Amino acid sequence: MGFQTDAIHAGQEPDPSTGAIMTPIYQTSTYVQESLGKHKGYEYSRTKNPTRSALEKNIAVLEKGKHGIAFASGLSAISALMGLLSQGDHVVCTSNVYGGTFRQFDKIYTRYGLEFSFVDTSDSDQIRAALRKNTKMIFVETPTNPMLTLTSLDEVAGIAKEHGLISVVDNTFMSPYFQNPLTHGIDIVIHSTTKYLNGHSDIVGGILVLSDKDLADKLYFLQNAVGAVPGPQDCFLVLRSTKTLALRMREHEKNANAVAAYLEKSPKVEKVYYPGLTGHPQHELAKKQMRGFGGMVSFELGTLERAKAFAESVRIFALAESLGGVESLVDHPAIMTHASVPIGERLKFGLTDGLIRLSVGIEDEEDLLQDIENALKAVK
Ligand SMILES: *Cc1c(COP(=O)(O)O)cnc(C)c1O
């Protein structure tokens, strides 16, 4: 089936009791059993819930995997992944990883005896150089936030296979519409469904998708044993949203392309980061492993004052954290989303005080460009 047919139908059957075309919100904690040990596959909603099952199946199909395992947030999905590891194990991780992921690894899991090396995974030599005897996992984000640097999925999958490691890709920025890491041989995909998959800025959620049965069994065990599961109403909302994922992603990308091209021409903008620009250092890799370039655009205005003037002068772009919703957002990473990254670290990958990140929404293109033009006038 094509992506849009799967998005609308995968995992969903008319409700057996009423014929309701939409999977109901099964707002229940427990299920009545017919007799001792005899039930319909559902015993307790931490373990399994029909609305959640429909969502898990739906996103698994969109990501070309066999198993979807949903969580209450992207970070709780990542935390479940850490449950695959044991004290003394080592993880190689993208240096410019999502701030909350870095904080979880650095502030929590190091206390449990896990070791992490944060390296520039866009350079596979750096991944190889970081491997140790106790390395068990490679955790990659591509493209990264907010620098939009890519890592080769084929190379990471190759290194992981060669050394018997679990490869994980955070695919939140591209969504399954533009990129499917499992088809490149990556073992596990993680999404913050809070972002593009839900796309309407009204829930927080996460999901893991994979095909390997043994790993999936371990993760289902962790999902139930740790218990950070999403509620049925949140699952319903994400399931409602994936139906329009393709339409939304196409609009996000069309607008982001226009915004990136506009910014590139402005004499006030020093540098634009967008994988769709032919000048992006990994434009060729982007064309090879992604089916589009997404809706995130970052750009450099040179100083904090100039970035502040821009961020406070836009009217349609709302000054807020998060991304991937239908509405456009503007973020100042150094002060907002990436404040927890030490300045020395962030300057290494170009996250300066003059950097602005846009989550380009699906409003009318002309209105967004006009808003940017007006805000740039305030940049002296
Ligand atoms: C938001 C985000 C996360 C964390 O997800 P939450 O749903 O906020 O817990 C992880 N990775 C990326 C790339 C994100 O953008």
PDB file of N, CA, C and O in Angstrom, residues 198-249:
ATOM      1  N   ASN A 198       2.068  13.847  15.664  1.00  0.00           N
ATOM      2  CA  ASN A 198       0.800  14.415  16.152  1.00  0.00           C
ATOM      3  C   ASN A 198       0.509  15.743  15.454  1.00  0.00           C
ATOM      4  O   ASN A 198      -0.601  15.970  14.974  1.00  0.00           O
ATOM      5  N   GLY A 199       1.502  16.613  15.431  1.00  0.00           N
ATOM      6  CA  GLY A 199       1.428  17.780  14.555  1.00  0.00           C
ATOM      7  C   GLY A 199       0.468  18.900  14.916  1.00  0.00           C
ATOM      8  O   GLY A 199       0.397  19.886  14.201  1.00  0.00           O
ATOM      9  N   HIS A 200      -0.278  18.756  16.009  1.00  0.00           N
ATOM     10  CA  HIS A 200      -1.247  19.795  16.357  1.00  0.00           C
ATOM     11  C   HIS A 200      -0.974  20.420  17.722  1.00  0.00           C
ATOM     12  O   HIS A 200      -1.835  21.078  18.290  1.00  0.00           O
ATOM     13  N   SER A 201       0.236  20.189  18.232  1.00  0.00           N
ATOM     14  CA  SER A 201       0.677  20.822  19.487  1.00  0.00           C
ATOM     15  C   SER A 201      -0.312  20.624  20.635  1.00  0.00           C
ATOM     16  O   SER A 201      -0.504  21.522  21.447  1.00  0.00           O
ATOM     17  N   ASP A 202      -0.942  19.433  20.696  1.00  0.00           N
ATOM     18  CA  ASP A 202      -1.881  19.233  21.804  1.00  0.00           C
ATOM     19  C   ASP A 202      -1.661  17.965  22.624  1.00  0.00           C
ATOM     20  O   ASP A 202      -2.467  17.638  23.494  1.00  0.00           O
ATOM     21  N   ILE A 203      -0.556  17.250  22.387  1.00  0.00           N
ATOM     22  CA  ILE A 203      -0.215  16.120  23.266  1.00  0.00           C
ATOM     23  C   ILE A 203       1.309  16.007  23.353  1.00  0.00           C
ATOM     24  O   ILE A 203       2.029  16.581  22.540  1.00  0.00           O
ATOM     25  N   VAL A 204       1.782  15.229  24.348  1.00  0.00           N
ATOM     26  CA  VAL A 204       3.190  14.834  24.451  1.00  0.00           C
ATOM     27  C   VAL A 204       3.203  13.311  24.365  1.00  0.00           C
ATOM     28  O   VAL A 204       2.411  12.648  25.058  1.00  0.00           O
ATOM     29  N   GLY A 205       4.059  12.751  23.512  1.00  0.00           N
ATOM     30  CA  GLY A 205       4.102  11.292  23.383  1.00  0.00           C
ATOM     31  C   GLY A 205       5.359  10.813  22.683  1.00  0.00           C
ATOM     32  O   GLY A 205       6.114  11.608  22.108  1.00  0.00           O
ATOM     33  N   GLY A 206       5.581   9.506  22.733  1.00  0.00           N
ATOM     34  CA  GLY A 206       6.757   8.923  22.077  1.00  0.00           C
ATOM     35  C   GLY A 206       6.466   7.527  21.593  1.00  0.00           C
ATOM     36  O   GLY A 206       5.472   6.902  22.015  1.00  0.00           O
ATOM     37  N   ILE A 207       7.316   7.017  20.687  1.00  0.00           N
ATOM     38  CA  ILE A 207       7.123   5.641  20.212  1.00  0.00           C
ATOM     39  C   ILE A 207       8.454   5.072  19.731  1.00  0.00           C
ATOM     40  O   ILE A 207       9.318   5.820  19.253  1.00  0.00           O
ATOM     41  N   LEU A 208       8.606   3.761  19.888  1.00  0.00           N
ATOM     42  CA  LEU A 208       9.742   3.037  19.313  1.00  0.00           C
ATOM     43  C   LEU A 208       9.192   2.133  18.230  1.00  0.00           C
ATOM     44  O   LEU A 208       8.111   1.554  18.399  1.00  0.00           O
ATOM     45  N   VAL A 209       9.916   1.995  17.120  1.00  0.00           N
ATOM     46  CA  VAL A 209       9.510   1.068  16.062  1.00  0.00           C
ATOM     47  C   VAL A 209      10.707   0.213  15.678  1.00  0.00           C
ATOM     48  O   VAL A 209      11.832   0.724  15.540  1.00  0.00           O
ATOM     49  N   LEU A 210      10.465  -1.093  15.536  1.00  0.00           N
ATOM     50  CA  LEU A 210      11.539  -2.013  15.158  1.00  0.00           C
ATOM     51  C   LEU A 210      10.944  -3.277  14.558  1.00  0.00           C
ATOM     52  O   LEU A 210       9.715  -3.465  14.592  1.00  0.00           O
ATOM     53  N   SER A 211      11.807  -4.120  14.003  1.00  0.00           N
ATOM     54  CA  SER A 211      11.328  -5.368  13.412  1.00  0.00           C
ATOM     55  C   SER A 211      11.822  -6.615  14.134  1.00  0.00           C
ATOM     56  O   SER A 211      11.188  -7.661  14.064  1.00  0.00           O
ATOM     57  N   ASP A 212      12.957  -6.506  14.833  1.00  0.00           N
ATOM     58  CA  ASP A 212      13.544  -7.667  15.499  1.00  0.00           C
ATOM     59  C   ASP A 212      12.662  -8.134  16.665  1.00  0.00           C
ATOM     60  O   ASP A 212      12.362  -7.373  17.576  1.00  0.00           O
ATOM     61  N   LYS A 213      12.253  -9.401  16.614  1.00  0.00           N
ATOM     62  CA  LYS A 213      11.306  -9.934  17.597  1.00  0.00           C
ATOM     63  C   LYS A 213      11.896  -9.961  19.013  1.00  0.00           C
ATOM     64  O   LYS A 213      11.230  -9.604  19.983  1.00  0.00           O
ATOM     65  N   ASP A 214      13.161 -10.400  19.152  1.00  0.00           N
ATOM     66  CA  ASP A 214      13.756 -10.500  20.491  1.00  0.00           C
ATOM     67  C   ASP A 214      13.862  -9.135  21.162  1.00  0.00           C
ATOM     68  O   ASP A 214      13.515  -8.970  22.328  1.00  0.00           O
ATOM     69  N   LEU A 215      14.358  -8.151  20.378  1.00  0.00           N
ATOM     70  CA  LEU A 215      14.471  -6.801  20.927  1.00  0.00           C
ATOM     71  C   LEU A 215      13.087  -6.249  21.260  1.00  0.00           C
ATOM     72  O   LEU A 215      12.897  -5.594  22.288  1.00  0.00           O
ATOM     73  N   ALA A 216      12.107  -6.517  20.396  1.00  0.00           N
ATOM     74  CA  ALA A 216      10.750  -6.014  20.630  1.00  0.00           C
ATOM     75  C   ALA A 216      10.182  -6.619  21.919  1.00  0.00           C
ATOM     76  O   ALA A 216       9.570  -5.913  22.717  1.00  0.00           O
ATOM     77  N   ASP A 217      10.409  -7.923  22.129  1.00  0.00           N
ATOM     78  CA  ASP A 217       9.907  -8.552  23.359  1.00  0.00           C
ATOM     79  C   ASP A 217      10.508  -7.878  24.592  1.00  0.00           C
ATOM     80  O   ASP A 217       9.819  -7.623  25.581  1.00  0.00           O
ATOM     81  N   LYS A 218      11.808  -7.575  24.519  1.00  0.00           N
ATOM     82  CA  LYS A 218      12.454  -6.901  25.655  1.00  0.00           C
ATOM     83  C   LYS A 218      11.848  -5.516  25.891  1.00  0.00           C
ATOM     84  O   LYS A 218      11.668  -5.089  27.030  1.00  0.00           O
ATOM     85  N   LEU A 219      11.534  -4.825  24.794  1.00  0.00           N
ATOM     86  CA  LEU A 219      10.989  -3.466  24.933  1.00  0.00           C
ATOM     87  C   LEU A 219       9.523  -3.483  25.381  1.00  0.00           C
ATOM     88  O   LEU A 219       9.098  -2.622  26.149  1.00  0.00           O
ATOM     89  N   TYR A 220       8.746  -4.472  24.922  1.00  0.00           N
ATOM     90  CA  TYR A 220       7.372  -4.613  25.440  1.00  0.00           C
ATOM     91  C   TYR A 220       7.421  -4.892  26.947  1.00  0.00           C
ATOM     92  O   TYR A 220       6.621  -4.375  27.722  1.00  0.00           O
ATOM     93  N   PHE A 221       8.396  -5.733  27.339  1.00  0.00           N
ATOM     94  CA  PHE A 221       8.555  -6.012  28.771  1.00  0.00           C
ATOM     95  C   PHE A 221       8.845  -4.713  29.534  1.00  0.00           C
ATOM     96  O   PHE A 221       8.232  -4.434  30.571  1.00  0.00           O
ATOM     97  N   LEU A 222       9.763  -3.906  28.989  1.00  0.00           N
ATOM     98  CA  LEU A 222      10.128  -2.649  29.657  1.00  0.00           C
ATOM     99  C   LEU A 222       8.948  -1.670  29.684  1.00  0.00           C
ATOM    100  O   LEU A 222       8.720  -0.978  30.678  1.00  0.00           O
ATOM    101  N   GLN A 223       8.200  -1.616  28.573  1.00  0.00           N
ATOM    102  CA  GLN A 223       7.032  -0.721  28.507  1.00  0.00           C
ATOM    103  C   GLN A 223       6.070  -1.043  29.655  1.00  0.00           C
ATOM    104  O   GLN A 223       5.580  -0.142  30.346  1.00  0.00           O
ATOM    105  N   ASN A 224       5.828  -2.326  29.871  1.00  0.00           N
ATOM    106  CA  ASN A 224       4.902  -2.743  30.917  1.00  0.00           C
ATOM    107  C   ASN A 224       5.532  -2.681  32.309  1.00  0.00           C
ATOM    108  O   ASN A 224       4.897  -2.260  33.273  1.00  0.00           O
ATOM    109  N   ALA A 225       6.803  -3.059  32.393  1.00  0.00           N
ATOM    110  CA  ALA A 225       7.452  -3.150  33.704  1.00  0.00           C
ATOM    111  C   ALA A 225       7.770  -1.772  34.275  1.00  0.00           C
ATOM    112  O   ALA A 225       7.718  -1.565  35.481  1.00  0.00           O
ATOM    113  N   VAL A 226       8.124  -0.807  33.406  1.00  0.00           N
ATOM    114  CA  VAL A 226       8.415   0.549  33.882  1.00  0.00           C
ATOM    115  C   VAL A 226       7.128   1.376  33.878  1.00  0.00           C
ATOM    116  O   VAL A 226       6.868   2.140  34.800  1.00  0.00           O
ATOM    117  N   GLY A 227       6.310   1.214  32.830  1.00  0.00           N
ATOM    118  CA  GLY A 227       4.949   1.743  32.887  1.00  0.00           C
ATOM    119  C   GLY A 227       4.720   3.155  32.410  1.00  0.00           C
ATOM    120  O   GLY A 227       3.682   3.738  32.716  1.00  0.00           O
ATOM    121  N   ALA A 228       5.649   3.735  31.635  1.00  0.00           N
ATOM    122  CA  ALA A 228       5.449   5.106  31.143  1.00  0.00           C
ATOM    123  C   ALA A 228       4.608   5.084  29.868  1.00  0.00           C
ATOM    124  O   ALA A 228       5.068   5.446  28.782  1.00  0.00           O
ATOM    125  N   VAL A 229       3.367   4.634  30.001  1.00  0.00           N
ATOM    126  CA  VAL A 229       2.516   4.455  28.809  1.00  0.00           C
ATOM    127  C   VAL A 229       1.637   5.685  28.560  1.00  0.00           C
ATOM    128  O   VAL A 229       1.288   6.402  29.497  1.00  0.00           O
ATOM    129  N   PRO A 230       1.275   5.931  27.294  1.00  0.00           N
ATOM    130  CA  PRO A 230       0.385   7.049  26.999  1.00  0.00           C
ATOM    131  C   PRO A 230      -1.064   6.663  27.292  1.00  0.00           C
ATOM    132  O   PRO A 230      -1.435   5.498  27.176  1.00  0.00           O
ATOM    133  N   GLY A 231      -1.884   7.646  27.649  1.00  0.00           N
ATOM    134  CA  GLY A 231      -3.297   7.388  27.880  1.00  0.00           C
ATOM    135  C   GLY A 231      -4.035   7.219  26.563  1.00  0.00           C
ATOM    136  O   GLY A 231      -3.556   7.643  25.509  1.00  0.00           O
ATOM    137  N   PRO A 232      -5.221   6.587  26.596  1.00  0.00           N
ATOM    138  CA  PRO A 232      -5.963   6.310  25.365  1.00  0.00           C
ATOM    139  C   PRO A 232      -6.379   7.566  24.595  1.00  0.00           C
ATOM    140  O   PRO A 232      -6.408   7.551  23.369  1.00  0.00           O
ATOM    141  N   GLN A 233      -6.674   8.661  25.302  1.00  0.00           N
ATOM    142  CA  GLN A 233      -7.080   9.869  24.581  1.00  0.00           C
ATOM    143  C   GLN A 233      -5.917  10.435  23.771  1.00  0.00           C
ATOM    144  O   GLN A 233      -6.088  10.868  22.620  1.00  0.00           O
ATOM    145  N   ASP A 234      -4.717  10.419  24.353  1.00  0.00           N
ATOM    146  CA  ASP A 234      -3.548  10.891  23.615  1.00  0.00           C
ATOM    147  C   ASP A 234      -3.283   9.992  22.403  1.00  0.00           C
ATOM    148  O   ASP A 234      -2.928  10.475  21.326  1.00  0.00           O
ATOM    149  N   CYS A 235      -3.435   8.675  22.593  1.00  0.00           N
ATOM    150  CA  CYS A 235      -3.238   7.752  21.469  1.00  0.00           C
ATOM    151  C   CYS A 235      -4.232   8.055  20.358  1.00  0.00           C
ATOM    152  O   CYS A 235      -3.888   8.059  19.175  1.00  0.00           O
ATOM    153  N   PHE A 236      -5.475   8.315  20.726  1.00  0.00           N
ATOM    154  CA  PHE A 236      -6.515   8.643  19.748  1.00  0.00           C
ATOM    155  C   PHE A 236      -6.115   9.891  18.955  1.00  0.00           C
ATOM    156  O   PHE A 236      -6.260   9.938  17.726  1.00  0.00           O
ATOM    157  N   LEU A 237      -5.605  10.899  19.650  1.00  0.00           N
ATOM    158  CA  LEU A 237      -5.255  12.151  18.964  1.00  0.00           C
ATOM    159  C   LEU A 237      -4.111  11.946  17.973  1.00  0.00           C
ATOM    160  O   LEU A 237      -4.115  12.503  16.872  1.00  0.00           O
ATOM    161  N   VAL A 238      -3.117  11.135  18.345  1.00  0.00           N
ATOM    162  CA  VAL A 238      -2.008  10.892  17.413  1.00  0.00           C
ATOM    163  C   VAL A 238      -2.510  10.086  16.209  1.00  0.00           C
ATOM    164  O   VAL A 238      -2.161  10.360  15.065  1.00  0.00           O
ATOM    165  N   LEU A 239      -3.385   9.124  16.478  1.00  0.00           N
ATOM    166  CA  LEU A 239      -3.950   8.293  15.412  1.00  0.00           C
ATOM    167  C   LEU A 239      -4.780   9.155  14.447  1.00  0.00           C
ATOM    168  O   LEU A 239      -4.756   8.960  13.232  1.00  0.00           O
ATOM    169  N   ARG A 240      -5.516  10.110  15.004  1.00  0.00           N
ATOM    170  CA  ARG A 240      -6.249  11.084  14.181  1.00  0.00           C
ATOM    171  C   ARG A 240      -5.264  11.849  13.297  1.00  0.00           C
ATOM    172  O   ARG A 240      -5.517  12.118  12.119  1.00  0.00           O
ATOM    173  N   SER A 241      -4.094  12.182  13.854  1.00  0.00           N
ATOM    174  CA  SER A 241      -3.149  13.060  13.160  1.00  0.00           C
ATOM    175  C   SER A 241      -2.359  12.366  12.063  1.00  0.00           C
ATOM    176  O   SER A 241      -2.015  12.990  11.059  1.00  0.00           O
ATOM    177  N   THR A 242      -2.018  11.092  12.262  1.00  0.00           N
ATOM    178  CA  THR A 242      -1.188  10.439  11.238  1.00  0.00           C
ATOM    179  C   THR A 242      -1.944  10.349   9.907  1.00  0.00           C
ATOM    180  O   THR A 242      -1.324  10.239   8.858  1.00  0.00           O
ATOM    181  N   LYS A 243      -3.282  10.430   9.966  1.00  0.00           N
ATOM    182  CA  LYS A 243      -4.071  10.376   8.724  1.00  0.00           C
ATOM    183  C   LYS A 243      -3.705  11.518   7.773  1.00  0.00           C
ATOM    184  O   LYS A 243      -3.819  11.388   6.563  1.00  0.00           O
ATOM    185  N   THR A 244      -3.290  12.662   8.328  1.00  0.00           N
ATOM    186  CA  THR A 244      -2.945  13.815   7.484  1.00  0.00           C
ATOM    187  C   THR A 244      -1.438  14.083   7.461  1.00  0.00           C
ATOM    188  O   THR A 244      -1.007  15.138   7.000  1.00  0.00           O
ATOM    189  N   LEU A 245      -0.641  13.128   7.950  1.00  0.00           N
ATOM    190  CA  LEU A 245       0.810  13.375   8.029  1.00  0.00           C
ATOM    191  C   LEU A 245       1.395  13.737   6.659  1.00  0.00           C
ATOM    192  O   LEU A 245       2.163  14.694   6.535  1.00  0.00           O
ATOM    193  N   ALA A 246       1.029  12.968   5.641  1.00  0.00           N
ATOM    194  CA  ALA A 246       1.598  13.211   4.308  1.00  0.00           C
ATOM    195  C   ALA A 246       1.256  14.617   3.821  1.00  0.00           C
ATOM    196  O   ALA A 246       2.129  15.352   3.333  1.00  0.00           O
ATOM    197  N   LEU A 247      -0.013  15.004   3.976  1.00  0.00           N
ATOM    198  CA  LEU A 247      -0.442  16.339   3.524  1.00  0.00           C
ATOM    199  C   LEU A 247       0.306  17.421   4.276  1.00  0.00           C
ATOM    200  O   LEU A 247       0.779  18.401   3.686  1.00  0.00           O
ATOM    201  N   ARG A 248       0.405  17.240   5.593  1.00  0.00           N
ATOM    202  CA  ARG A 248       1.077  18.262   6.406  1.00  0.00           C
ATOM    203  C   ARG A 248       2.553  18.359   6.052  1.00  0.00           C
ATOM    204  O   ARG A 248       3.103  19.451   5.891  1.00  0.00           O
ATOM    205  N   MET A 249       3.217  17.196   5.925  1.00  0.00           N
ATOM    206  CA  MET A 249       4.660  17.221   5.656  1.00  0.00           C
ATOM    207  C   MET A 249       4.967  17.898   4.321  1.00  0.00           C
ATOM    208  O   MET A 249       5.951  18.621   4.184  1.00  0.00           O
TER     209      MET A 249
END
